[in-house]
Every structure is written in structure tokens, then in C-alpha cells.
CSV table of N, CA and C in Angstrom, one decimal:
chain,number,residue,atom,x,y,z
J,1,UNK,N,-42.6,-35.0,57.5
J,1,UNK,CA,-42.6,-34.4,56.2
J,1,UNK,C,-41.2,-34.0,55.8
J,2,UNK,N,-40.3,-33.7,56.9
J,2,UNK,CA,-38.8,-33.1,56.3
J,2,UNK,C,-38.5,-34.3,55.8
J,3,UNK,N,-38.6,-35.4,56.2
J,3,UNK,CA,-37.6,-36.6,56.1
J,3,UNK,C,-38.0,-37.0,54.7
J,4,UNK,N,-39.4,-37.1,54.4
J,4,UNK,CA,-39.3,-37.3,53.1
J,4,UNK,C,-39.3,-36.7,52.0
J,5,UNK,N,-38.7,-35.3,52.5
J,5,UNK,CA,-38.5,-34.4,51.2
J,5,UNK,C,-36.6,-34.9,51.5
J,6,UNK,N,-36.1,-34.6,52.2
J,6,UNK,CA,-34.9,-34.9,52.7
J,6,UNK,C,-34.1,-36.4,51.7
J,7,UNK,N,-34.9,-37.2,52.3
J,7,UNK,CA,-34.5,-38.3,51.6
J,7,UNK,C,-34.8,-38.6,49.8
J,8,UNK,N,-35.5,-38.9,49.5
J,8,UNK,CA,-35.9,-39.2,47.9
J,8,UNK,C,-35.7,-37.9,47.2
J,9,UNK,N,-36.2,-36.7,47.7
J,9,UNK,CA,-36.2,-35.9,46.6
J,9,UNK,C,-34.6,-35.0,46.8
J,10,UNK,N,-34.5,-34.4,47.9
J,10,UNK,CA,-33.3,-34.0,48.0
J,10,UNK,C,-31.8,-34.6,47.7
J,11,UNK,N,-31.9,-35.4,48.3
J,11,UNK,CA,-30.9,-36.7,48.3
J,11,UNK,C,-30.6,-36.8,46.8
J,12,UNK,N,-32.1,-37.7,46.6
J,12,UNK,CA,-32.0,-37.9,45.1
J,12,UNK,C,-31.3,-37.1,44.0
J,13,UNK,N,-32.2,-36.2,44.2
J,13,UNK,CA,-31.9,-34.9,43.1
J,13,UNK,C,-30.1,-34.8,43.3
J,14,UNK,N,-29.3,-34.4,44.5
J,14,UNK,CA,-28.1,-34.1,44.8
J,14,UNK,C,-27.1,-34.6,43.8
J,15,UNK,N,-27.6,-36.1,44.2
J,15,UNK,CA,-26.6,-37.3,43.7
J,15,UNK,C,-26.8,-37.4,42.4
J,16,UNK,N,-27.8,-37.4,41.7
J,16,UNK,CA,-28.1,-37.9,40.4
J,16,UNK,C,-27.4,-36.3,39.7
J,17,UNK,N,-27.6,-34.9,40.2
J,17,UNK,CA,-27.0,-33.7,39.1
J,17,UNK,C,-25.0,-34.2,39.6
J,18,UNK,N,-24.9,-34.7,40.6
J,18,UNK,CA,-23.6,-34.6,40.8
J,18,UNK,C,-22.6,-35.5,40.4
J,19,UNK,N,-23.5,-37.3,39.9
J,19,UNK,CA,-22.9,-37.4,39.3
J,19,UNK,C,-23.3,-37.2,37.7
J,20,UNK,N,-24.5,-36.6,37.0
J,20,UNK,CA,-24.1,-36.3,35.7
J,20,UNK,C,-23.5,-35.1,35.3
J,21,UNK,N,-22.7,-34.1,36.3
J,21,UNK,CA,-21.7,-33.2,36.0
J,21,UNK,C,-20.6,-33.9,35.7
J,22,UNK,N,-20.2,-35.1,36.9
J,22,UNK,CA,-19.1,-35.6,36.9
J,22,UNK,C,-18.7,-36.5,35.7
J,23,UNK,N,-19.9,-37.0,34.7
J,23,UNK,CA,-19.7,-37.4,34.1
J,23,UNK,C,-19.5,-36.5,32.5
J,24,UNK,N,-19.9,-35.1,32.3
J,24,UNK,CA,-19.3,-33.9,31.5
J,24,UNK,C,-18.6,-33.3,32.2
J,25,UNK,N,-17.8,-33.3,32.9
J,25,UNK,CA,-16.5,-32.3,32.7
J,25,UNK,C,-15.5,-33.2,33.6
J,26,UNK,N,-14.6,-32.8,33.6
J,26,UNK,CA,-13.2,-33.5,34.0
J,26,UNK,C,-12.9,-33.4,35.7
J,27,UNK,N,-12.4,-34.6,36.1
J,27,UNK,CA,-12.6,-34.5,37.7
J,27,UNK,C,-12.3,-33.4,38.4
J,28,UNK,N,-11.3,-32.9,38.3
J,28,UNK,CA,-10.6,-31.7,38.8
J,28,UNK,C,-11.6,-30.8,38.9
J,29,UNK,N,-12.3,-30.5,37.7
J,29,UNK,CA,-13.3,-29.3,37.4
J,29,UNK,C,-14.6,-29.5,38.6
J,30,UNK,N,-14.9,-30.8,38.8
J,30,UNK,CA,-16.3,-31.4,39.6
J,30,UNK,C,-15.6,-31.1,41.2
J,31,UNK,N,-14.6,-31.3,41.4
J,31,UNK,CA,-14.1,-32.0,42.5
J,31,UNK,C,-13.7,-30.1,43.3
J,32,UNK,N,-13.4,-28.9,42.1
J,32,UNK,CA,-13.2,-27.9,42.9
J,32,UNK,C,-14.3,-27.4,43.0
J,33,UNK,N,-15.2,-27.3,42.1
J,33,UNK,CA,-16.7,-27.0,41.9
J,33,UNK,C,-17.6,-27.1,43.2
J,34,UNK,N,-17.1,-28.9,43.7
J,34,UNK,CA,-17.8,-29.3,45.1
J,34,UNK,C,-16.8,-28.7,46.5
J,35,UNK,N,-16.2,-28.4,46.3
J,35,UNK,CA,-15.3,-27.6,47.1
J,35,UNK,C,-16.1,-26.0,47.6
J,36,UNK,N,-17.1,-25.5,46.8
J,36,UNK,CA,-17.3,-24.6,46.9
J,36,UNK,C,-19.2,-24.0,48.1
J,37,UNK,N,-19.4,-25.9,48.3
J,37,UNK,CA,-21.1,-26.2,48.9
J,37,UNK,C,-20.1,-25.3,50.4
J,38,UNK,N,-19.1,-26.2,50.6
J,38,UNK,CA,-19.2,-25.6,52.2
J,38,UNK,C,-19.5,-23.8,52.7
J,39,UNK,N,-18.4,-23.7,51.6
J,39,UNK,CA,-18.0,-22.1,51.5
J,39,UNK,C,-19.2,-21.4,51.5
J,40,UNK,N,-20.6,-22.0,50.6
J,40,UNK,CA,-21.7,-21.2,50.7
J,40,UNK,C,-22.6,-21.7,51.7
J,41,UNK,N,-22.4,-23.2,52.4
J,41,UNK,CA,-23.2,-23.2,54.1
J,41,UNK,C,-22.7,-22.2,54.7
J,42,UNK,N,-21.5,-22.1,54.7
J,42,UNK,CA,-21.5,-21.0,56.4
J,42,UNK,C,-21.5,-20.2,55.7
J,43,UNK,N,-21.3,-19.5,54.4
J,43,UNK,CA,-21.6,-18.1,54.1
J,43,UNK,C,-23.2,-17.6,53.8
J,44,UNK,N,-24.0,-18.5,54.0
J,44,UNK,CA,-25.2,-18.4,54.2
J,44,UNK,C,-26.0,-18.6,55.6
J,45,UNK,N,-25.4,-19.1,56.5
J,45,UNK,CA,-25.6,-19.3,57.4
J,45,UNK,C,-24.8,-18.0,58.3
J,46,UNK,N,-24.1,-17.7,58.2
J,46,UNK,CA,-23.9,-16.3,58.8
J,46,UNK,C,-24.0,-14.9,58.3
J,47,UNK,N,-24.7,-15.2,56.7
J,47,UNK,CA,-26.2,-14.3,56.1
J,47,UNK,C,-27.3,-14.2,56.7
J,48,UNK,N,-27.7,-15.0,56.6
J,48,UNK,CA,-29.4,-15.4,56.8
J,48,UNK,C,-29.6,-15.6,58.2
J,49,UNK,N,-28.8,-16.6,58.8
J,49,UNK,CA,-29.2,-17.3,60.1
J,49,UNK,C,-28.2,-16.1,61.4
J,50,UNK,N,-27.4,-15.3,61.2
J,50,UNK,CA,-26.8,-14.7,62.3
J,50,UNK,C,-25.9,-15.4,63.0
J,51,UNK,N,-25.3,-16.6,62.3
J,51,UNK,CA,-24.2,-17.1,63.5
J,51,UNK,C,-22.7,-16.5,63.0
J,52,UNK,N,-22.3,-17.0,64.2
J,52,UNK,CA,-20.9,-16.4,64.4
J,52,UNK,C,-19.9,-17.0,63.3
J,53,UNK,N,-18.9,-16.5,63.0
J,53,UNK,CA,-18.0,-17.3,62.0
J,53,UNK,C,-16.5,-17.6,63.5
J,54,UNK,N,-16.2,-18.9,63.8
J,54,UNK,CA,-15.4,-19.0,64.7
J,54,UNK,C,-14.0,-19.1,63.9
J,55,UNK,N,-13.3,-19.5,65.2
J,55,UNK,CA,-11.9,-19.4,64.4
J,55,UNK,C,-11.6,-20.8,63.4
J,56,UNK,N,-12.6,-21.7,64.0
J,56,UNK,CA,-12.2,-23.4,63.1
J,56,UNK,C,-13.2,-23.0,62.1
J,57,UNK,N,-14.1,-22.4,62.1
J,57,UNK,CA,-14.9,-21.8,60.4
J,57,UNK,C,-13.5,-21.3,59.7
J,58,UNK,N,-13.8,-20.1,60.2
J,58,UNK,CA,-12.6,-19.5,59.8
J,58,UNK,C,-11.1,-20.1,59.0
J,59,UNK,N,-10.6,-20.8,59.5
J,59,UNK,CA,-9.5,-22.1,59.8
J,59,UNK,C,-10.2,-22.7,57.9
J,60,UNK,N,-11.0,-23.2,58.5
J,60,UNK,CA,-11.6,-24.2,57.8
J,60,UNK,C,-11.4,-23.7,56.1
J,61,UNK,N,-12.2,-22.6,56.1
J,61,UNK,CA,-12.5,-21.9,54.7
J,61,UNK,C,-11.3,-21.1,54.2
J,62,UNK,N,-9.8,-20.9,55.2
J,62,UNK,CA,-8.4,-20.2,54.6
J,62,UNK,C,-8.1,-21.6,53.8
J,63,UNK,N,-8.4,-23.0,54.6
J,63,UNK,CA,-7.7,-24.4,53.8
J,63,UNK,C,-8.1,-24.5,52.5
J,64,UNK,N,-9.4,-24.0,52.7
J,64,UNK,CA,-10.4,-24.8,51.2
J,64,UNK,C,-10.1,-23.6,50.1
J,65,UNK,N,-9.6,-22.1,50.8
J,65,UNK,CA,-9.2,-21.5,49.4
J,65,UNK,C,-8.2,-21.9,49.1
J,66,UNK,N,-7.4,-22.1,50.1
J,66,UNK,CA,-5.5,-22.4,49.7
J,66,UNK,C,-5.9,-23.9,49.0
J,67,UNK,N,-6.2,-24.4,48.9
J,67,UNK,CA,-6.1,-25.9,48.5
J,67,UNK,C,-6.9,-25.4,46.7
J,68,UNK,N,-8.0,-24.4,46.5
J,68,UNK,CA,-8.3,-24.1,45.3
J,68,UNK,C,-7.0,-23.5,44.8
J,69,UNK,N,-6.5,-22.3,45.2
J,69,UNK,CA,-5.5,-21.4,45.0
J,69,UNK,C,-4.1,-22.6,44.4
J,70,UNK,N,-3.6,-23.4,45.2
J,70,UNK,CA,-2.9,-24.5,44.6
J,70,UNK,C,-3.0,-25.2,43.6
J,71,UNK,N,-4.0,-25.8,43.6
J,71,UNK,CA,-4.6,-26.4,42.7
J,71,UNK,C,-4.9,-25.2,41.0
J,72,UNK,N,-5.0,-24.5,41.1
J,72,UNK,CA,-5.5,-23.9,39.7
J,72,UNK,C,-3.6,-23.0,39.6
J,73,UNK,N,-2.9,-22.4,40.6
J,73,UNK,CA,-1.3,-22.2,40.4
J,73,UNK,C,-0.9,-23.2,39.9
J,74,UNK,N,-1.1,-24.8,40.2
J,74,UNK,CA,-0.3,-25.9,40.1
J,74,UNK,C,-1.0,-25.9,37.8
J,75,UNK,N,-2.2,-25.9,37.8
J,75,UNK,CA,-2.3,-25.6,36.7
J,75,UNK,C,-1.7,-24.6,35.4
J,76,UNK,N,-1.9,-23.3,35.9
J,76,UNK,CA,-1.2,-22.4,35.4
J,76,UNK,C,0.2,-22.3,34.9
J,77,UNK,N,0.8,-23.3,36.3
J,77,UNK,CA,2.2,-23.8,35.8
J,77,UNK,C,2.6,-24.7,34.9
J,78,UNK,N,1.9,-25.3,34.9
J,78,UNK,CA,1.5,-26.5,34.0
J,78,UNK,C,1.5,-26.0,32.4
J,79,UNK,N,0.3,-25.3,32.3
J,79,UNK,CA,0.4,-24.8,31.1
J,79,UNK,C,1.0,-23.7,30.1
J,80,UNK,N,2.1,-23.3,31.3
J,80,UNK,CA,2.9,-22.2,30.6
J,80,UNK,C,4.2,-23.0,30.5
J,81,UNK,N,4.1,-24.6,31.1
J,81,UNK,CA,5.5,-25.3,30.6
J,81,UNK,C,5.3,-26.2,29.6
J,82,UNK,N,4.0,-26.2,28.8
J,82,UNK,CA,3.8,-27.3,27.8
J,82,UNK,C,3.7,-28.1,27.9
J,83,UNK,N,3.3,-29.2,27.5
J,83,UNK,CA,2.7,-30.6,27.6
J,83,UNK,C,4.0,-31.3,28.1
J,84,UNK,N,4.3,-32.4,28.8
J,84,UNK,CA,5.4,-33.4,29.4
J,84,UNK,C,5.2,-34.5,28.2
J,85,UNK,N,6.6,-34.6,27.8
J,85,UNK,CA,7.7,-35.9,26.6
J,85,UNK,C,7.5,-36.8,27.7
């Protein structure tokens, strides 16, 4: 029974909303958006389920903010220097 909710409907469904986001809004927007599934596995998983948050969790989720954090600075900067001649 898991497998075939797992496969066709889950699966399915994932791919088909992920790519017609990707196809309304601009990569960057999709690509930090999906940046955000991990952040809520283990932050649900150390809600709900009681596991431990280790130091490579840990590790893991300082990368994925610093890499948003970058990414939206690298913007900011961007647009307080005006479009590039």
C-alpha cells in the first residue's frame, strides 16, 4: 500500500507542482524555495518524531541558511547598484 501511494500519487503530485512553479516564477525564486523541504524534514522530525539534531544536521542546515543568506545579500547588492551597461 505505501509504495503505491509513494510512487504515482506522491511522486507524481511532487514533480508535476514543482515543475509548474518552476515554470511561474524565476529560477532563483524555485531553487531557494526548494532549499527550504530539508530545513522542514528535520525540523519536523525533531518535532514530532524526538530525534536528536546532530552536529552534521546541525552543520548541514548553518550551509543551507548561509547559502540563502548569500544569495538574497548578493541580491540586495545588486539592486542598490542598478542595472549593469
Amino acid at each position: 500500500m505505501v509504495i503505491a501511494y509513494n510512487g504515482p500519487i506522491a511522486t507524481g503530485f511532487c514533480y508535476w507542482a514543482t515543475i509548474t512553479v518552476t515554470r511561474s516564477l524565476p529560477a532563483i525564486s524555485t531553487s531557494l524555495g526548494l532549499l527550504g523541504v530539508p530545513m522542514v524534514g528535520v525540523g519536523s522530525s525533531v518535532l514530532l518524531l524526538g530525534e536528536r539534531l546532530t552536529p552534521s544536521l546541525l552543520l548541514g542546515l548553518v550551509g543551507i541558511v548561509a547559502g540563502l543568506a548569500l544569495v538574497n545579500l548578493a541580491d540586495l547588492r545588486a539592486q542598490q547598484n542598478g542595472p549593469r551597461d
